[in-house]
Amino acid sequence: MRLTRYTDLALRAVMRLAVVDGAELLTTRQIADAVNVPYTHMAKAVAQLQHLGVVEAHRGRGGGLALSGAGRGARVGDLVRTLEADRETVVCEGTSPCPLAGACRLRRALRDAQEAFYASLDTLTVADLVASPTGPVLLALGAPPG
């Protein structure tokens, strides 16, 4: 199973936000710089995370982003399913549909494998992803050189 770059960026943002102190807010630019991705790509991912209620945005001076309570306890499998829009692993329809569509066992086998992939991610929460040793590394990202 291969995740889209969009899902990867969203998960990186969630992980980065999960390790900051609750009083500290980060900007989208800070997150993008810390995980070494273009700001515009990260902004799209963060907007979707806000829409999903995983990230909260605080406007104004001293504003920024924080992980919501729901975001901290979110199951990784649920996040990935939503961010990936539960894409099919094989597309059998379209302008030139597959002639095996009515009798193919591959599509079902790949769908089962995809579900197994998500199920394995369902055992993890966002908090699990940032447990040591990952958390300290995430905190060091984007920090000024010491």
PDB file of N, CA, C and O in Angstrom, residues 75-120:
ATOM      1  N   ARG A  75      -7.207   7.703  15.883  1.00  0.00           N
ATOM      2  CA  ARG A  75      -6.603   6.465  15.389  1.00  0.00           C
ATOM      3  C   ARG A  75      -5.957   6.763  14.043  1.00  0.00           C
ATOM      4  O   ARG A  75      -6.556   7.398  13.166  1.00  0.00           O
ATOM      5  N   VAL A  76      -4.741   6.301  13.883  1.00  0.00           N
ATOM      6  CA  VAL A  76      -3.994   6.569  12.653  1.00  0.00           C
ATOM      7  C   VAL A  76      -4.717   5.966  11.448  1.00  0.00           C
ATOM      8  O   VAL A  76      -4.800   6.584  10.391  1.00  0.00           O
ATOM      9  N   GLY A  77      -5.279   4.774  11.609  1.00  0.00           N
ATOM     10  CA  GLY A  77      -6.010   4.147  10.508  1.00  0.00           C
ATOM     11  C   GLY A  77      -7.185   4.987  10.043  1.00  0.00           C
ATOM     12  O   GLY A  77      -7.417   5.130   8.836  1.00  0.00           O
ATOM     13  N   ASP A  78      -7.912   5.567  10.990  1.00  0.00           N
ATOM     14  CA  ASP A  78      -9.045   6.424  10.621  1.00  0.00           C
ATOM     15  C   ASP A  78      -8.579   7.668   9.880  1.00  0.00           C
ATOM     16  O   ASP A  78      -9.192   8.081   8.893  1.00  0.00           O
ATOM     17  N   LEU A  79      -7.482   8.267  10.360  1.00  0.00           N
ATOM     18  CA  LEU A  79      -6.937   9.439   9.675  1.00  0.00           C
ATOM     19  C   LEU A  79      -6.519   9.105   8.254  1.00  0.00           C
ATOM     20  O   LEU A  79      -6.844   9.830   7.310  1.00  0.00           O
ATOM     21  N   VAL A  80      -5.801   8.003   8.100  1.00  0.00           N
ATOM     22  CA  VAL A  80      -5.315   7.631   6.769  1.00  0.00           C
ATOM     23  C   VAL A  80      -6.488   7.327   5.845  1.00  0.00           C
ATOM     24  O   VAL A  80      -6.504   7.757   4.688  1.00  0.00           O
ATOM     25  N   ARG A  81      -7.488   6.586   6.333  1.00  0.00           N
ATOM     26  CA  ARG A  81      -8.671   6.301   5.499  1.00  0.00           C
ATOM     27  C   ARG A  81      -9.296   7.594   4.996  1.00  0.00           C
ATOM     28  O   ARG A  81      -9.651   7.717   3.827  1.00  0.00           O
ATOM     29  N   THR A  82      -9.459   8.560   5.897  1.00  0.00           N
ATOM     30  CA  THR A  82     -10.106   9.820   5.548  1.00  0.00           C
ATOM     31  C   THR A  82      -9.242  10.631   4.585  1.00  0.00           C
ATOM     32  O   THR A  82      -9.732  11.139   3.578  1.00  0.00           O
ATOM     33  N   LEU A  83      -7.965  10.748   4.890  1.00  0.00           N
ATOM     34  CA  LEU A  83      -7.068  11.536   4.039  1.00  0.00           C
ATOM     35  C   LEU A  83      -6.891  10.915   2.661  1.00  0.00           C
ATOM     36  O   LEU A  83      -6.756  11.616   1.664  1.00  0.00           O
ATOM     37  N   GLU A  84      -6.894   9.609   2.607  1.00  0.00           N
ATOM     38  CA  GLU A  84      -6.762   8.920   1.322  1.00  0.00           C
ATOM     39  C   GLU A  84      -8.100   8.829   0.597  1.00  0.00           C
ATOM     40  O   GLU A  84      -8.170   8.318  -0.515  1.00  0.00           O
ATOM     41  N   ALA A  85      -9.157   9.291   1.242  1.00  0.00           N
ATOM     42  CA  ALA A  85     -10.514   9.240   0.686  1.00  0.00           C
ATOM     43  C   ALA A  85     -10.882   7.810   0.326  1.00  0.00           C
ATOM     44  O   ALA A  85     -11.637   7.564  -0.607  1.00  0.00           O
ATOM     45  N   ASP A  86     -10.307   6.862   1.085  1.00  0.00           N
ATOM     46  CA  ASP A  86     -10.588   5.437   0.904  1.00  0.00           C
ATOM     47  C   ASP A  86     -10.505   5.032  -0.566  1.00  0.00           C
ATOM     48  O   ASP A  86     -11.371   4.381  -1.117  1.00  0.00           O
ATOM     49  N   ARG A  87      -9.411   5.472  -1.207  1.00  0.00           N
ATOM     50  CA  ARG A  87      -9.194   5.187  -2.628  1.00  0.00           C
ATOM     51  C   ARG A  87      -9.140   3.691  -2.892  1.00  0.00           C
ATOM     52  O   ARG A  87      -8.623   2.927  -2.106  1.00  0.00           O
ATOM     53  N   GLU A  88      -9.643   3.317  -4.034  1.00  0.00           N
ATOM     54  CA  GLU A  88      -9.531   1.930  -4.488  1.00  0.00           C
ATOM     55  C   GLU A  88      -8.088   1.657  -4.888  1.00  0.00           C
ATOM     56  O   GLU A  88      -7.433   2.508  -5.474  1.00  0.00           O
ATOM     57  N   THR A  89      -7.605   0.460  -4.587  1.00  0.00           N
ATOM     58  CA  THR A  89      -6.242   0.116  -4.984  1.00  0.00           C
ATOM     59  C   THR A  89      -6.164  -0.188  -6.476  1.00  0.00           C
ATOM     60  O   THR A  89      -5.128  -0.019  -7.091  1.00  0.00           O
ATOM     61  N   VAL A  90      -7.277  -0.629  -7.050  1.00  0.00           N
ATOM     62  CA  VAL A  90      -7.337  -0.920  -8.485  1.00  0.00           C
ATOM     63  C   VAL A  90      -8.596  -0.262  -9.030  1.00  0.00           C
ATOM     64  O   VAL A  90      -9.665  -0.379  -8.452  1.00  0.00           O
ATOM     65  N   VAL A  91      -8.460   0.435 -10.132  1.00  0.00           N
ATOM     66  CA  VAL A  91      -9.617   1.064 -10.767  1.00  0.00           C
ATOM     67  C   VAL A  91      -9.972   0.244 -11.998  1.00  0.00           C
ATOM     68  O   VAL A  91      -9.193   0.137 -12.932  1.00  0.00           O
ATOM     69  N   CYS A  92     -11.152  -0.361 -11.946  1.00  0.00           N
ATOM     70  CA  CYS A  92     -11.564  -1.265 -13.023  1.00  0.00           C
ATOM     71  C   CYS A  92     -12.504  -0.610 -14.032  1.00  0.00           C
ATOM     72  O   CYS A  92     -12.798  -1.190 -15.059  1.00  0.00           O
ATOM     73  N   GLU A  93     -12.989   0.589 -13.708  1.00  0.00           N
ATOM     74  CA  GLU A  93     -13.892   1.287 -14.608  1.00  0.00           C
ATOM     75  C   GLU A  93     -13.141   2.400 -15.305  1.00  0.00           C
ATOM     76  O   GLU A  93     -11.956   2.548 -15.142  1.00  0.00           O
ATOM     77  N   GLY A  94     -13.850   3.193 -16.039  1.00  0.00           N
ATOM     78  CA  GLY A  94     -13.234   4.335 -16.707  1.00  0.00           C
ATOM     79  C   GLY A  94     -13.455   4.290 -18.202  1.00  0.00           C
ATOM     80  O   GLY A  94     -14.366   3.607 -18.692  1.00  0.00           O
ATOM     81  N   THR A  95     -12.626   5.012 -18.927  1.00  0.00           N
ATOM     82  CA  THR A  95     -12.802   5.109 -20.372  1.00  0.00           C
ATOM     83  C   THR A  95     -12.551   3.775 -21.076  1.00  0.00           C
ATOM     84  O   THR A  95     -13.149   3.496 -22.099  1.00  0.00           O
ATOM     85  N   SER A  96     -11.665   2.974 -20.514  1.00  0.00           N
ATOM     86  CA  SER A  96     -11.449   1.634 -21.078  1.00  0.00           C
ATOM     87  C   SER A  96     -11.507   0.620 -19.933  1.00  0.00           C
ATOM     88  O   SER A  96     -10.486   0.249 -19.357  1.00  0.00           O
ATOM     89  N   PRO A  97     -12.724   0.202 -19.570  1.00  0.00           N
ATOM     90  CA  PRO A  97     -12.885  -0.690 -18.424  1.00  0.00           C
ATOM     91  C   PRO A  97     -12.196  -2.040 -18.644  1.00  0.00           C
ATOM     92  O   PRO A  97     -12.042  -2.511 -19.758  1.00  0.00           O
ATOM     93  N   CYS A  98     -11.800  -2.622 -17.548  1.00  0.00           N
ATOM     94  CA  CYS A  98     -11.127  -3.920 -17.578  1.00  0.00           C
ATOM     95  C   CYS A  98     -12.113  -5.004 -18.012  1.00  0.00           C
ATOM     96  O   CYS A  98     -13.217  -5.096 -17.478  1.00  0.00           O
ATOM     97  N   PRO A  99     -11.746  -5.847 -18.954  1.00  0.00           N
ATOM     98  CA  PRO A  99     -12.645  -6.905 -19.404  1.00  0.00           C
ATOM     99  C   PRO A  99     -12.855  -7.996 -18.346  1.00  0.00           C
ATOM    100  O   PRO A  99     -13.785  -8.789 -18.452  1.00  0.00           O
ATOM    101  N   LEU A 100     -12.023  -8.012 -17.310  1.00  0.00           N
ATOM    102  CA  LEU A 100     -12.168  -9.006 -16.246  1.00  0.00           C
ATOM    103  C   LEU A 100     -13.055  -8.533 -15.104  1.00  0.00           C
ATOM    104  O   LEU A 100     -13.260  -9.273 -14.149  1.00  0.00           O
ATOM    105  N   ALA A 101     -13.556  -7.339 -15.169  1.00  0.00           N
ATOM    106  CA  ALA A 101     -14.274  -6.718 -14.046  1.00  0.00           C
ATOM    107  C   ALA A 101     -15.333  -7.622 -13.435  1.00  0.00           C
ATOM    108  O   ALA A 101     -15.473  -7.682 -12.218  1.00  0.00           O
ATOM    109  N   GLY A 102     -16.053  -8.354 -14.228  1.00  0.00           N
ATOM    110  CA  GLY A 102     -17.114  -9.198 -13.694  1.00  0.00           C
ATOM    111  C   GLY A 102     -16.629 -10.507 -13.080  1.00  0.00           C
ATOM    112  O   GLY A 102     -17.344 -11.142 -12.321  1.00  0.00           O
ATOM    113  N   ALA A 103     -15.416 -10.921 -13.359  1.00  0.00           N
ATOM    114  CA  ALA A 103     -14.932 -12.218 -12.888  1.00  0.00           C
ATOM    115  C   ALA A 103     -13.555 -12.144 -12.229  1.00  0.00           C
ATOM    116  O   ALA A 103     -12.903 -13.153 -12.057  1.00  0.00           O
ATOM    117  N   CYS A 104     -13.129 -10.965 -11.852  1.00  0.00           N
ATOM    118  CA  CYS A 104     -11.773 -10.790 -11.335  1.00  0.00           C
ATOM    119  C   CYS A 104     -11.712 -11.007  -9.827  1.00  0.00           C
ATOM    120  O   CYS A 104     -12.517 -10.453  -9.090  1.00  0.00           O
ATOM    121  N   ARG A 105     -10.761 -11.777  -9.394  1.00  0.00           N
ATOM    122  CA  ARG A 105     -10.541 -12.009  -7.971  1.00  0.00           C
ATOM    123  C   ARG A 105      -9.475 -11.062  -7.417  1.00  0.00           C
ATOM    124  O   ARG A 105      -9.366 -10.892  -6.211  1.00  0.00           O
ATOM    125  N   LEU A 106      -8.698 -10.448  -8.298  1.00  0.00           N
ATOM    126  CA  LEU A 106      -7.621  -9.566  -7.869  1.00  0.00           C
ATOM    127  C   LEU A 106      -8.151  -8.352  -7.117  1.00  0.00           C
ATOM    128  O   LEU A 106      -7.626  -7.986  -6.062  1.00  0.00           O
ATOM    129  N   ARG A 107      -9.194  -7.733  -7.623  1.00  0.00           N
ATOM    130  CA  ARG A 107      -9.734  -6.522  -6.994  1.00  0.00           C
ATOM    131  C   ARG A 107     -10.132  -6.793  -5.549  1.00  0.00           C
ATOM    132  O   ARG A 107      -9.819  -6.024  -4.646  1.00  0.00           O
ATOM    133  N   ARG A 108     -10.822  -7.902  -5.316  1.00  0.00           N
ATOM    134  CA  ARG A 108     -11.252  -8.246  -3.952  1.00  0.00           C
ATOM    135  C   ARG A 108     -10.047  -8.534  -3.055  1.00  0.00           C
ATOM    136  O   ARG A 108      -9.997  -8.102  -1.906  1.00  0.00           O
ATOM    137  N   ALA A 109      -9.054  -9.254  -3.587  1.00  0.00           N
ATOM    138  CA  ALA A 109      -7.864  -9.572  -2.799  1.00  0.00           C
ATOM    139  C   ALA A 109      -7.112  -8.294  -2.413  1.00  0.00           C
ATOM    140  O   ALA A 109      -6.652  -8.153  -1.272  1.00  0.00           O
ATOM    141  N   LEU A 110      -7.000  -7.359  -3.345  1.00  0.00           N
ATOM    142  CA  LEU A 110      -6.313  -6.105  -3.052  1.00  0.00           C
ATOM    143  C   LEU A 110      -7.106  -5.254  -2.066  1.00  0.00           C
ATOM    144  O   LEU A 110      -6.531  -4.583  -1.201  1.00  0.00           O
ATOM    145  N   ARG A 111      -8.411  -5.266  -2.171  1.00  0.00           N
ATOM    146  CA  ARG A 111      -9.258  -4.528  -1.215  1.00  0.00           C
ATOM    147  C   ARG A 111      -9.097  -5.112   0.190  1.00  0.00           C
ATOM    148  O   ARG A 111      -8.998  -4.372   1.168  1.00  0.00           O
ATOM    149  N   ASP A 112      -9.047  -6.444   0.295  1.00  0.00           N
ATOM    150  CA  ASP A 112      -8.832  -7.096   1.598  1.00  0.00           C
ATOM    151  C   ASP A 112      -7.466  -6.717   2.171  1.00  0.00           C
ATOM    152  O   ASP A 112      -7.331  -6.467   3.376  1.00  0.00           O
ATOM    153  N   ALA A 113      -6.446  -6.680   1.313  1.00  0.00           N
ATOM    154  CA  ALA A 113      -5.104  -6.296   1.754  1.00  0.00           C
ATOM    155  C   ALA A 113      -5.087  -4.843   2.231  1.00  0.00           C
ATOM    156  O   ALA A 113      -4.466  -4.510   3.244  1.00  0.00           O
ATOM    157  N   GLN A 114      -5.795  -3.984   1.519  1.00  0.00           N
ATOM    158  CA  GLN A 114      -5.878  -2.581   1.904  1.00  0.00           C
ATOM    159  C   GLN A 114      -6.546  -2.466   3.275  1.00  0.00           C
ATOM    160  O   GLN A 114      -6.095  -1.703   4.134  1.00  0.00           O
ATOM    161  N   GLU A 115      -7.601  -3.194   3.500  1.00  0.00           N
ATOM    162  CA  GLU A 115      -8.306  -3.160   4.781  1.00  0.00           C
ATOM    163  C   GLU A 115      -7.413  -3.682   5.903  1.00  0.00           C
ATOM    164  O   GLU A 115      -7.437  -3.160   7.015  1.00  0.00           O
ATOM    165  N   ALA A 116      -6.614  -4.704   5.631  1.00  0.00           N
ATOM    166  CA  ALA A 116      -5.668  -5.226   6.623  1.00  0.00           C
ATOM    167  C   ALA A 116      -4.626  -4.157   6.972  1.00  0.00           C
ATOM    168  O   ALA A 116      -4.231  -4.010   8.136  1.00  0.00           O
ATOM    169  N   PHE A 117      -4.193  -3.408   5.957  1.00  0.00           N
ATOM    170  CA  PHE A 117      -3.244  -2.315   6.163  1.00  0.00           C
ATOM    171  C   PHE A 117      -3.850  -1.278   7.111  1.00  0.00           C
ATOM    172  O   PHE A 117      -3.237  -0.874   8.096  1.00  0.00           O
ATOM    173  N   TYR A 118      -5.075  -0.846   6.829  1.00  0.00           N
ATOM    174  CA  TYR A 118      -5.745   0.129   7.688  1.00  0.00           C
ATOM    175  C   TYR A 118      -5.961  -0.434   9.087  1.00  0.00           C
ATOM    176  O   TYR A 118      -5.792   0.268  10.083  1.00  0.00           O
ATOM    177  N   ALA A 119      -6.359  -1.685   9.181  1.00  0.00           N
ATOM    178  CA  ALA A 119      -6.601  -2.313  10.479  1.00  0.00           C
ATOM    179  C   ALA A 119      -5.336  -2.307  11.331  1.00  0.00           C
ATOM    180  O   ALA A 119      -5.398  -2.096  12.552  1.00  0.00           O
ATOM    181  N   SER A 120      -4.185  -2.521  10.708  1.00  0.00           N
ATOM    182  CA  SER A 120      -2.937  -2.489  11.480  1.00  0.00           C
ATOM    183  C   SER A 120      -2.658  -1.073  11.991  1.00  0.00           C
ATOM    184  O   SER A 120      -2.117  -0.899  13.081  1.00  0.00           O
TER     185      SER A 120
END
